[in-house]
Amino acid sequence: MTRTLSSSDTSLRLIDDQVLVTRTLAGETFCFEELFRRYSDRVYGISLGMVRSEAEAQDVVQETFMSAFRKLDSYRAESPFRGWLFRIASNASLMRLRTRRRRPEVSLELSGPSFDDEGRHERPIKDLRPLASKTLEDQELGERLHQSIDALPEKYRSVLILADFDHRSMKEIGDQLGLSVPAVKTRLHRARLSIRQDLEVYLAGQL
Amino acid sequence: MLRCDAAVDMLLDARDGTLSLQGRQALERHLSQCPSCTAFQRSYERSIALTAQTLAVKLPPQAKARIQALLHQRLDREIA
């Protein structure tokens, strides 16, 4: 099928993912290009979040869609296509991380809140509501967040991306990474607390 | 009355959708009476939302066009 998908090809935009998959399998490969149009940004977000290199993340996008195309007949319609695709993307990203030179495993210190012996908060909790009006058009805040995410050790960052960007449950993340749910929970909480702590520091500097 | 350390732990399960109904009710009761945990929950949720926004990047248009052209070429070759 030599037809190329163009931006004016709006008829495909209304078609359900599952129908596009079926039509791709029937040889209409331009339908797969519509799936690329729909999900390439999201796949890029997952891979860039994990591998933290634009060039590598772009390679992962390419690999993900090629791999998805080759495995398309193994996709089962009971689960959403996008979830299946994003899992391929996160697996490809994790594979890249594994092949990088091994760095010593780093543990992240728990960065609050702390509790007294009775389980009460030891210190007042900083209110981040002033950040509620800030958007990522605030370049400084965006940069600070990128730095915070970059600074997370890989094992924490992967869990954070899967939970808070890919919206996977702790059980699904554990299955994918070969971790217990409590281990996922610990990593996720520490990663979130670390970012929250950085935002507190950022906010203190703004006031 | 639920302790603050337990309430913070339960916030994660609540977000994950794995907290029992009983747990959710206990957490809600605690949050309604504890300004510290309420402030923590707000700030925690805010930082999660900002993280998700930060990660929602777009594939640069040139890279998108390049990968799409490559896919087009390869898909046709694989089908042939």
PDB file of C-alpha atoms in Angstrom:
ATOM      1  CA  MET A   1       0.000   0.000   0.000  1.00  0.00           C
ATOM      2  CA  THR A   2       1.812   3.104  -1.172  1.00  0.00           C
ATOM      3  CA  ARG A   3      -0.596   5.749  -0.022  1.00  0.00           C
ATOM      4  CA  THR A   4       0.985   8.345   2.250  1.00  0.00           C
ATOM      5  CA  LEU A   5      -0.926   9.849   5.101  1.00  0.00           C
ATOM      6  CA  SER A   6      -1.241  13.579   4.747  1.00  0.00           C
ATOM      7  CA  SER A   7      -2.350  16.173   7.241  1.00  0.00           C
ATOM      8  CA  SER A   8      -5.481  16.678   5.151  1.00  0.00           C
ATOM      9  CA  ASP A   9      -6.434  13.048   5.585  1.00  0.00           C
ATOM     10  CA  THR A  10      -9.009  13.924   8.214  1.00  0.00           C
ATOM     11  CA  SER A  11     -11.290  10.946   7.570  1.00  0.00           C
ATOM     12  CA  LEU A  12      -8.933   8.687   9.508  1.00  0.00           C
ATOM     13  CA  ARG A  13      -8.922  10.971  12.520  1.00  0.00           C
ATOM     14  CA  LEU A  14     -12.405   9.858  13.544  1.00  0.00           C
ATOM     15  CA  ILE A  15     -11.635   6.162  13.352  1.00  0.00           C
ATOM     16  CA  ASP A  16     -11.182   4.122  16.498  1.00  0.00           C
ATOM     17  CA  ASP A  17      -7.684   2.734  17.264  1.00  0.00           C
ATOM     18  CA  GLN A  18      -8.926  -0.834  17.049  1.00  0.00           C
ATOM     19  CA  VAL A  19     -10.322  -0.323  13.556  1.00  0.00           C
ATOM     20  CA  LEU A  20      -7.035   1.240  12.476  1.00  0.00           C
ATOM     21  CA  VAL A  21      -5.211  -1.831  13.798  1.00  0.00           C
ATOM     22  CA  THR A  22      -7.541  -4.181  11.906  1.00  0.00           C
ATOM     23  CA  ARG A  23      -7.140  -2.206   8.695  1.00  0.00           C
ATOM     24  CA  THR A  24      -3.347  -2.106   9.104  1.00  0.00           C
ATOM     25  CA  LEU A  25      -3.340  -5.884   9.456  1.00  0.00           C
ATOM     26  CA  ALA A  26      -5.370  -6.055   6.265  1.00  0.00           C
ATOM     27  CA  GLY A  27      -2.538  -4.238   4.470  1.00  0.00           C
ATOM     28  CA  GLU A  28      -3.614  -0.598   4.735  1.00  0.00           C
ATOM     29  CA  THR A  29      -0.374   0.622   6.265  1.00  0.00           C
ATOM     30  CA  PHE A  30      -1.404   4.271   6.086  1.00  0.00           C
ATOM     31  CA  CYS A  31      -3.747   3.426   8.989  1.00  0.00           C
ATOM     32  CA  PHE A  32      -0.699   2.646  11.101  1.00  0.00           C
ATOM     33  CA  GLU A  33       0.672   6.053  10.208  1.00  0.00           C
ATOM     34  CA  GLU A  34      -2.446   7.560  11.761  1.00  0.00           C
ATOM     35  CA  LEU A  35      -1.624   5.654  14.962  1.00  0.00           C
ATOM     36  CA  PHE A  36       1.858   7.157  14.756  1.00  0.00           C
ATOM     37  CA  ARG A  37       0.326  10.608  14.392  1.00  0.00           C
ATOM     38  CA  ARG A  38      -1.852  10.024  17.456  1.00  0.00           C
ATOM     39  CA  TYR A  39       0.720   8.617  19.808  1.00  0.00           C
ATOM     40  CA  SER A  40       4.228   9.610  18.731  1.00  0.00           C
ATOM     41  CA  ASP A  41       4.346  12.588  21.124  1.00  0.00           C
ATOM     42  CA  ARG A  42       3.277  10.474  24.068  1.00  0.00           C
ATOM     43  CA  VAL A  43       5.756   7.716  23.189  1.00  0.00           C
ATOM     44  CA  TYR A  44       8.451  10.381  22.934  1.00  0.00           C
ATOM     45  CA  GLY A  45       7.487  11.745  26.359  1.00  0.00           C
ATOM     46  CA  ILE A  46       7.812   8.318  27.951  1.00  0.00           C
ATOM     47  CA  SER A  47      11.132   7.547  26.298  1.00  0.00           C
ATOM     48  CA  LEU A  48      12.651  10.995  26.874  1.00  0.00           C
ATOM     49  CA  GLY A  49      11.555  10.865  30.507  1.00  0.00           C
ATOM     50  CA  MET A  50      13.362   7.591  30.936  1.00  0.00           C
ATOM     51  CA  VAL A  51      16.481   7.854  28.771  1.00  0.00           C
ATOM     52  CA  ARG A  52      16.954  11.649  29.135  1.00  0.00           C
ATOM     53  CA  SER A  53      18.569  12.038  25.722  1.00  0.00           C
ATOM     54  CA  GLU A  54      16.630  13.549  22.818  1.00  0.00           C
ATOM     55  CA  ALA A  55      18.522  11.565  20.174  1.00  0.00           C
ATOM     56  CA  GLU A  56      18.064   8.267  22.007  1.00  0.00           C
ATOM     57  CA  ALA A  57      14.427   9.023  22.743  1.00  0.00           C
ATOM     58  CA  GLN A  58      13.820   9.632  19.041  1.00  0.00           C
ATOM     59  CA  ASP A  59      15.457   6.280  18.287  1.00  0.00           C
ATOM     60  CA  VAL A  60      13.140   4.681  20.828  1.00  0.00           C
ATOM     61  CA  VAL A  61      10.102   6.228  19.091  1.00  0.00           C
ATOM     62  CA  GLN A  62      11.216   4.706  15.803  1.00  0.00           C
ATOM     63  CA  GLU A  63      11.952   1.309  17.386  1.00  0.00           C
ATOM     64  CA  THR A  64       8.644   1.330  19.251  1.00  0.00           C
ATOM     65  CA  PHE A  65       6.506   1.870  16.178  1.00  0.00           C
ATOM     66  CA  MET A  66       8.481  -0.604  14.076  1.00  0.00           C
ATOM     67  CA  SER A  67       8.251  -3.189  16.830  1.00  0.00           C
ATOM     68  CA  ALA A  68       4.532  -2.524  17.348  1.00  0.00           C
ATOM     69  CA  PHE A  69       3.925  -2.942  13.618  1.00  0.00           C
ATOM     70  CA  ARG A  70       5.752  -6.268  13.552  1.00  0.00           C
ATOM     71  CA  LYS A  71       3.916  -7.537  16.624  1.00  0.00           C
ATOM     72  CA  LEU A  72       0.546  -6.108  15.692  1.00  0.00           C
ATOM     73  CA  ASP A  73      -1.041  -9.515  15.178  1.00  0.00           C
ATOM     74  CA  SER A  74      -0.228 -10.372  18.802  1.00  0.00           C
ATOM     75  CA  TYR A  75      -2.090  -7.313  20.101  1.00  0.00           C
ATOM     76  CA  ARG A  76      -5.342  -8.283  21.790  1.00  0.00           C
ATOM     77  CA  ALA A  77      -8.224  -5.860  21.582  1.00  0.00           C
ATOM     78  CA  GLU A  78      -9.350  -6.441  25.186  1.00  0.00           C
ATOM     79  CA  SER A  79      -6.876  -3.808  26.345  1.00  0.00           C
ATOM     80  CA  PRO A  80      -6.463  -0.354  24.814  1.00  0.00           C
ATOM     81  CA  PHE A  81      -3.990  -0.126  21.935  1.00  0.00           C
ATOM     82  CA  ARG A  82      -2.288   2.891  23.477  1.00  0.00           C
ATOM     83  CA  GLY A  83      -1.466   1.020  26.704  1.00  0.00           C
ATOM     84  CA  TRP A  84       0.008  -1.842  24.679  1.00  0.00           C
ATOM     85  CA  LEU A  85       2.060   0.619  22.616  1.00  0.00           C
ATOM     86  CA  PHE A  86       3.297   2.569  25.641  1.00  0.00           C
ATOM     87  CA  ARG A  87       4.436  -0.636  27.253  1.00  0.00           C
ATOM     88  CA  ILE A  88       6.553  -1.397  24.179  1.00  0.00           C
ATOM     89  CA  ALA A  89       8.002   2.129  24.465  1.00  0.00           C
ATOM     90  CA  SER A  90       8.830   1.800  28.157  1.00  0.00           C
ATOM     91  CA  ASN A  91      10.362  -1.642  27.604  1.00  0.00           C
ATOM     92  CA  ALA A  92      12.518  -0.274  24.776  1.00  0.00           C
ATOM     93  CA  SER A  93      13.592   2.614  27.014  1.00  0.00           C
ATOM     94  CA  LEU A  94      14.417   0.278  29.893  1.00  0.00           C
ATOM     95  CA  MET A  95      16.450  -1.872  27.518  1.00  0.00           C
ATOM     96  CA  ARG A  96      18.498   1.193  26.562  1.00  0.00           C
ATOM     97  CA  LEU A  97      19.097   2.013  30.204  1.00  0.00           C
ATOM     98  CA  ARG A  98      20.258  -1.547  30.872  1.00  0.00           C
ATOM     99  CA  THR A  99      22.780  -1.496  28.041  1.00  0.00           C
ATOM    100  CA  ARG A 100      24.347   1.746  29.269  1.00  0.00           C
ATOM    101  CA  ARG A 101      27.465   1.491  31.310  1.00  0.00           C
ATOM    102  CA  ARG A 102      26.428   0.280  34.720  1.00  0.00           C
ATOM    103  CA  ARG A 103      26.538   2.936  37.359  1.00  0.00           C
ATOM    104  CA  PRO A 104      26.509   2.133  41.050  1.00  0.00           C
ATOM    105  CA  GLU A 105      22.984   1.849  42.375  1.00  0.00           C
ATOM    106  CA  VAL A 106      22.094   5.008  44.219  1.00  0.00           C
ATOM    107  CA  SER A 107      19.436   5.218  46.875  1.00  0.00           C
ATOM    108  CA  LEU A 108      17.405   8.315  47.322  1.00  0.00           C
ATOM    109  CA  GLU A 109      17.129   9.769  50.784  1.00  0.00           C
ATOM    110  CA  LEU A 110      13.605  10.269  51.982  1.00  0.00           C
ATOM    111  CA  SER A 111      13.085  14.013  51.705  1.00  0.00           C
ATOM    112  CA  GLY A 112      10.200  14.494  54.127  1.00  0.00           C
ATOM    113  CA  PRO A 113       7.788  14.690  55.703  1.00  0.00           C
ATOM    114  CA  SER A 114       9.171  13.549  59.055  1.00  0.00           C
ATOM    115  CA  PHE A 115       7.092  12.307  61.948  1.00  0.00           C
ATOM    116  CA  ASP A 116       7.495  12.215  65.723  1.00  0.00           C
ATOM    117  CA  ASP A 117       7.134   9.072  67.828  1.00  0.00           C
ATOM    118  CA  GLU A 118       3.386   9.492  67.840  1.00  0.00           C
ATOM    119  CA  GLY A 119       3.260   9.594  64.060  1.00  0.00           C
ATOM    120  CA  ARG A 120       2.505  13.337  63.861  1.00  0.00           C
ATOM    121  CA  HIS A 121       4.175  15.733  61.443  1.00  0.00           C
ATOM    122  CA  GLU A 122       7.296  17.115  63.082  1.00  0.00           C
ATOM    123  CA  ARG A 123       7.455  20.261  61.002  1.00  0.00           C
ATOM    124  CA  PRO A 124       4.801  22.410  59.350  1.00  0.00           C
ATOM    125  CA  ILE A 125       4.091  21.412  55.746  1.00  0.00           C
ATOM    126  CA  LYS A 126       4.935  24.034  53.157  1.00  0.00           C
ATOM    127  CA  ASP A 127       1.989  24.998  51.013  1.00  0.00           C
ATOM    128  CA  LEU A 128       2.774  24.753  47.306  1.00  0.00           C
ATOM    129  CA  ARG A 129      -0.459  26.462  46.328  1.00  0.00           C
ATOM    130  CA  PRO A 130       1.368  29.574  45.100  1.00  0.00           C
ATOM    131  CA  LEU A 131       2.645  27.285  42.354  1.00  0.00           C
ATOM    132  CA  ALA A 132      -0.939  26.531  41.361  1.00  0.00           C
ATOM    133  CA  SER A 133      -1.045  29.643  39.209  1.00  0.00           C
ATOM    134  CA  LYS A 134       2.281  28.805  37.625  1.00  0.00           C
ATOM    135  CA  THR A 135       2.263  26.913  34.396  1.00  0.00           C
ATOM    136  CA  LEU A 136       5.109  25.460  32.441  1.00  0.00           C
ATOM    137  CA  GLU A 137       5.132  28.654  30.430  1.00  0.00           C
ATOM    138  CA  ASP A 138       7.133  29.736  33.442  1.00  0.00           C
ATOM    139  CA  GLN A 139      10.452  28.714  31.954  1.00  0.00           C
ATOM    140  CA  GLU A 140      12.312  28.784  35.220  1.00  0.00           C
ATOM    141  CA  LEU A 141       9.855  26.427  36.880  1.00  0.00           C
ATOM    142  CA  GLY A 142       9.953  24.119  33.852  1.00  0.00           C
ATOM    143  CA  GLU A 143      13.750  24.030  33.961  1.00  0.00           C
ATOM    144  CA  ARG A 144      13.725  23.372  37.690  1.00  0.00           C
ATOM    145  CA  LEU A 145      11.373  20.431  37.183  1.00  0.00           C
ATOM    146  CA  HIS A 146      13.484  19.025  34.352  1.00  0.00           C
ATOM    147  CA  GLN A 147      16.537  19.256  36.593  1.00  0.00           C
ATOM    148  CA  SER A 148      14.693  17.514  39.428  1.00  0.00           C
ATOM    149  CA  ILE A 149      13.626  14.669  37.155  1.00  0.00           C
ATOM    150  CA  ASP A 150      17.121  14.416  35.630  1.00  0.00           C
ATOM    151  CA  ALA A 151      18.658  14.266  39.094  1.00  0.00           C
ATOM    152  CA  LEU A 152      16.645  11.196  40.095  1.00  0.00           C
ATOM    153  CA  PRO A 153      18.571   7.935  39.969  1.00  0.00           C
ATOM    154  CA  GLU A 154      17.331   5.770  37.076  1.00  0.00           C
ATOM    155  CA  LYS A 155      15.498   3.230  39.190  1.00  0.00           C
ATOM    156  CA  TYR A 156      13.368   5.970  40.755  1.00  0.00           C
ATOM    157  CA  ARG A 157      12.868   7.929  37.550  1.00  0.00           C
ATOM    158  CA  SER A 158      11.561   4.901  35.634  1.00  0.00           C
ATOM    159  CA  VAL A 159       8.948   4.190  38.284  1.00  0.00           C
ATOM    160  CA  LEU A 160       7.930   7.855  38.391  1.00  0.00           C
ATOM    161  CA  ILE A 161       7.471   8.059  34.608  1.00  0.00           C
ATOM    162  CA  LEU A 162       5.458   4.847  34.484  1.00  0.00           C
ATOM    163  CA  ALA A 163       3.191   5.949  37.349  1.00  0.00           C
ATOM    164  CA  ASP A 164       2.750   9.672  36.838  1.00  0.00           C
ATOM    165  CA  PHE A 165       3.081  10.031  33.066  1.00  0.00           C
ATOM    166  CA  ASP A 166       2.064   6.628  31.738  1.00  0.00           C
ATOM    167  CA  HIS A 167      -0.550   6.241  34.535  1.00  0.00           C
ATOM    168  CA  ARG A 168       0.270   2.623  35.305  1.00  0.00           C
ATOM    169  CA  SER A 169      -0.733   1.080  38.611  1.00  0.00           C
ATOM    170  CA  MET A 170       1.916   0.017  41.112  1.00  0.00           C
ATOM    171  CA  LYS A 171       1.037  -3.617  40.373  1.00  0.00           C
ATOM    172  CA  GLU A 172       1.561  -3.127  36.615  1.00  0.00           C
ATOM    173  CA  ILE A 173       4.864  -1.352  37.223  1.00  0.00           C
ATOM    174  CA  GLY A 174       5.989  -4.134  39.540  1.00  0.00           C
ATOM    175  CA  ASP A 175       5.126  -6.739  36.899  1.00  0.00           C
ATOM    176  CA  GLN A 176       7.030  -4.845  34.224  1.00  0.00           C
ATOM    177  CA  LEU A 177      10.126  -4.150  36.306  1.00  0.00           C
ATOM    178  CA  GLY A 178      10.190  -7.378  38.288  1.00  0.00           C
ATOM    179  CA  LEU A 179       9.598  -5.586  41.583  1.00  0.00           C
ATOM    180  CA  SER A 180       7.206  -6.160  44.462  1.00  0.00           C
ATOM    181  CA  VAL A 181       4.407  -3.634  44.954  1.00  0.00           C
ATOM    182  CA  PRO A 182       5.962  -2.379  48.243  1.00  0.00           C
ATOM    183  CA  ALA A 183       9.266  -1.807  46.416  1.00  0.00           C
ATOM    184  CA  VAL A 184       7.480   0.164  43.689  1.00  0.00           C
ATOM    185  CA  LYS A 185       5.634   2.143  46.335  1.00  0.00           C
ATOM    186  CA  THR A 186       8.856   3.061  48.136  1.00  0.00           C
ATOM    187  CA  ARG A 187      10.608   4.163  44.953  1.00  0.00           C
ATOM    188  CA  LEU A 188       7.605   6.102  43.726  1.00  0.00           C
ATOM    189  CA  HIS A 189       7.079   7.885  47.015  1.00  0.00           C
ATOM    190  CA  ARG A 190      10.751   8.830  47.297  1.00  0.00           C
ATOM    191  CA  ALA A 191      10.864  10.109  43.734  1.00  0.00           C
ATOM    192  CA  ARG A 192       7.744  12.213  44.265  1.00  0.00           C
ATOM    193  CA  LEU A 193       9.002  13.534  47.589  1.00  0.00           C
ATOM    194  CA  SER A 194      12.313  14.480  46.044  1.00  0.00           C
ATOM    195  CA  ILE A 195      10.575  16.544  43.361  1.00  0.00           C
ATOM    196  CA  ARG A 196       8.201  18.038  45.875  1.00  0.00           C
ATOM    197  CA  GLN A 197      11.168  19.034  48.030  1.00  0.00           C
ATOM    198  CA  ASP A 198      12.848  20.733  45.062  1.00  0.00           C
ATOM    199  CA  LEU A 199       9.634  22.637  44.375  1.00  0.00           C
ATOM    200  CA  GLU A 200       9.545  23.788  47.990  1.00  0.00           C
ATOM    201  CA  VAL A 201      13.085  25.102  47.678  1.00  0.00           C
ATOM    202  CA  TYR A 202      12.213  26.774  44.376  1.00  0.00           C
ATOM    203  CA  LEU A 203       9.155  28.391  45.893  1.00  0.00           C
ATOM    204  CA  ALA A 204      11.108  29.625  48.927  1.00  0.00           C
ATOM    205  CA  GLY A 205      13.463  31.377  46.508  1.00  0.00           C
ATOM    206  CA  GLN A 206      10.524  33.020  44.736  1.00  0.00           C
ATOM    207  CA  LEU A 207       8.899  34.513  47.841  1.00  0.00           C
TER     208      LEU A 207
ATOM    209  CA  MET B   1      -7.803   8.318  64.895  1.00  0.00           C
ATOM    210  CA  LEU B   2      -5.401   7.555  62.112  1.00  0.00           C
ATOM    211  CA  ARG B   3      -1.822   8.742  62.629  1.00  0.00           C
ATOM    212  CA  CYS B   4      -0.269  11.218  60.178  1.00  0.00           C
ATOM    213  CA  ASP B   5       2.463   8.797  59.085  1.00  0.00           C
ATOM    214  CA  ALA B   6      -0.159   6.155  58.274  1.00  0.00           C
ATOM    215  CA  ALA B   7      -2.310   8.743  56.483  1.00  0.00           C
ATOM    216  CA  VAL B   8       0.601   9.800  54.254  1.00  0.00           C
ATOM    217  CA  ASP B   9       1.239   6.150  53.422  1.00  0.00           C
ATOM    218  CA  MET B  10      -2.418   5.657  52.570  1.00  0.00           C
ATOM    219  CA  LEU B  11      -2.381   8.625  50.195  1.00  0.00           C
ATOM    220  CA  LEU B  12      -0.248   6.574  47.810  1.00  0.00           C
ATOM    221  CA  ASP B  13      -2.646   3.656  47.839  1.00  0.00           C
ATOM    222  CA  ALA B  14      -5.577   6.026  47.416  1.00  0.00           C
ATOM    223  CA  ARG B  15      -3.917   7.534  44.324  1.00  0.00           C
ATOM    224  CA  ASP B  16      -3.197   4.059  43.011  1.00  0.00           C
ATOM    225  CA  GLY B  17      -6.855   3.097  43.482  1.00  0.00           C
ATOM    226  CA  THR B  18      -5.948   0.212  45.768  1.00  0.00           C
ATOM    227  CA  LEU B  19      -7.137   1.635  49.089  1.00  0.00           C
ATOM    228  CA  SER B  20     -10.159  -0.156  50.548  1.00  0.00           C
ATOM    229  CA  LEU B  21     -13.410   1.684  51.128  1.00  0.00           C
ATOM    230  CA  GLN B  22     -12.777   1.525  54.860  1.00  0.00           C
ATOM    231  CA  GLY B  23      -9.276   2.930  54.333  1.00  0.00           C
ATOM    232  CA  ARG B  24     -10.599   5.745  52.151  1.00  0.00           C
ATOM    233  CA  GLN B  25     -13.158   6.691  54.764  1.00  0.00           C
ATOM    234  CA  ALA B  26     -10.532   6.699  57.528  1.00  0.00           C
ATOM    235  CA  LEU B  27      -8.229   8.806  55.362  1.00  0.00           C
ATOM    236  CA  GLU B  28     -10.975  11.289  54.553  1.00  0.00           C
ATOM    237  CA  ARG B  29     -11.838  11.601  58.255  1.00  0.00           C
ATOM    238  CA  HIS B  30      -8.184  12.211  59.094  1.00  0.00           C
ATOM    239  CA  LEU B  31      -7.730  14.793  56.337  1.00  0.00           C
ATOM    240  CA  SER B  32     -10.828  16.693  57.445  1.00  0.00           C
ATOM    241  CA  GLN B  33      -9.242  17.130  60.894  1.00  0.00           C
ATOM    242  CA  CYS B  34      -5.547  17.486  60.092  1.00  0.00           C
ATOM    243  CA  PRO B  35      -4.359  20.678  58.366  1.00  0.00           C
ATOM    244  CA  SER B  36      -0.787  19.326  58.073  1.00  0.00           C
ATOM    245  CA  CYS B  37      -1.825  16.229  56.150  1.00  0.00           C
ATOM    246  CA  THR B  38      -4.236  18.272  54.027  1.00  0.00           C
ATOM    247  CA  ALA B  39      -1.400  20.653  53.138  1.00  0.00           C
ATOM    248  CA  PHE B  40       0.848  17.704  52.413  1.00  0.00           C
ATOM    249  CA  GLN B  41      -1.761  16.074  50.167  1.00  0.00           C
ATOM    250  CA  ARG B  42      -2.260  19.317  48.210  1.00  0.00           C
ATOM    251  CA  SER B  43       1.437  19.878  47.706  1.00  0.00           C
ATOM    252  CA  TYR B  44       2.041  16.226  46.801  1.00  0.00           C
ATOM    253  CA  GLU B  45      -0.748  16.291  44.198  1.00  0.00           C
ATOM    254  CA  ARG B  46       0.471  19.616  42.851  1.00  0.00           C
ATOM    255  CA  SER B  47       3.980  18.319  42.379  1.00  0.00           C
ATOM    256  CA  ILE B  48       2.675  15.167  40.617  1.00  0.00           C
ATOM    257  CA  ALA B  49       0.608  17.301  38.247  1.00  0.00           C
ATOM    258  CA  LEU B  50       3.578  19.567  37.477  1.00  0.00           C
ATOM    259  CA  THR B  51       5.784  16.530  36.853  1.00  0.00           C
ATOM    260  CA  ALA B  52       3.270  15.131  34.362  1.00  0.00           C
ATOM    261  CA  GLN B  53       3.080  18.508  32.580  1.00  0.00           C
ATOM    262  CA  THR B  54       6.867  18.681  32.400  1.00  0.00           C
ATOM    263  CA  LEU B  55       7.075  15.249  30.832  1.00  0.00           C
ATOM    264  CA  ALA B  56       4.421  15.984  28.217  1.00  0.00           C
ATOM    265  CA  VAL B  57       6.881  17.066  25.546  1.00  0.00           C
ATOM    266  CA  LYS B  58       6.262  16.995  21.830  1.00  0.00           C
ATOM    267  CA  LEU B  59       8.394  15.111  19.361  1.00  0.00           C
ATOM    268  CA  PRO B  60      10.205  17.870  17.401  1.00  0.00           C
ATOM    269  CA  PRO B  61       8.506  18.332  13.989  1.00  0.00           C
ATOM    270  CA  GLN B  62      11.661  17.517  12.012  1.00  0.00           C
ATOM    271  CA  ALA B  63      12.178  14.280  13.928  1.00  0.00           C
ATOM    272  CA  LYS B  64       8.504  13.428  13.510  1.00  0.00           C
ATOM    273  CA  ALA B  65       8.670  13.930   9.762  1.00  0.00           C
ATOM    274  CA  ARG B  66      11.891  11.926   9.515  1.00  0.00           C
ATOM    275  CA  ILE B  67      10.548   8.979  11.512  1.00  0.00           C
ATOM    276  CA  GLN B  68       7.227   9.038   9.691  1.00  0.00           C
ATOM    277  CA  ALA B  69       8.977   8.949   6.305  1.00  0.00           C
ATOM    278  CA  LEU B  70      11.141   6.066   7.485  1.00  0.00           C
ATOM    279  CA  LEU B  71       8.151   4.177   8.835  1.00  0.00           C
ATOM    280  CA  HIS B  72       6.283   4.686   5.584  1.00  0.00           C
ATOM    281  CA  GLN B  73       9.195   3.272   3.639  1.00  0.00           C
ATOM    282  CA  ARG B  74       9.752   0.303   5.941  1.00  0.00           C
ATOM    283  CA  LEU B  75       6.111  -0.619   6.458  1.00  0.00           C
ATOM    284  CA  ASP B  76       5.527  -0.893   2.753  1.00  0.00           C
ATOM    285  CA  ARG B  77       8.671  -2.983   2.429  1.00  0.00           C
ATOM    286  CA  GLU B  78       7.567  -5.310   5.253  1.00  0.00           C
ATOM    287  CA  ILE B  79       4.109  -5.750   3.765  1.00  0.00           C
ATOM    288  CA  ALA B  80       5.493  -6.434   0.272  1.00  0.00           C
TER     289      ALA B  80
END
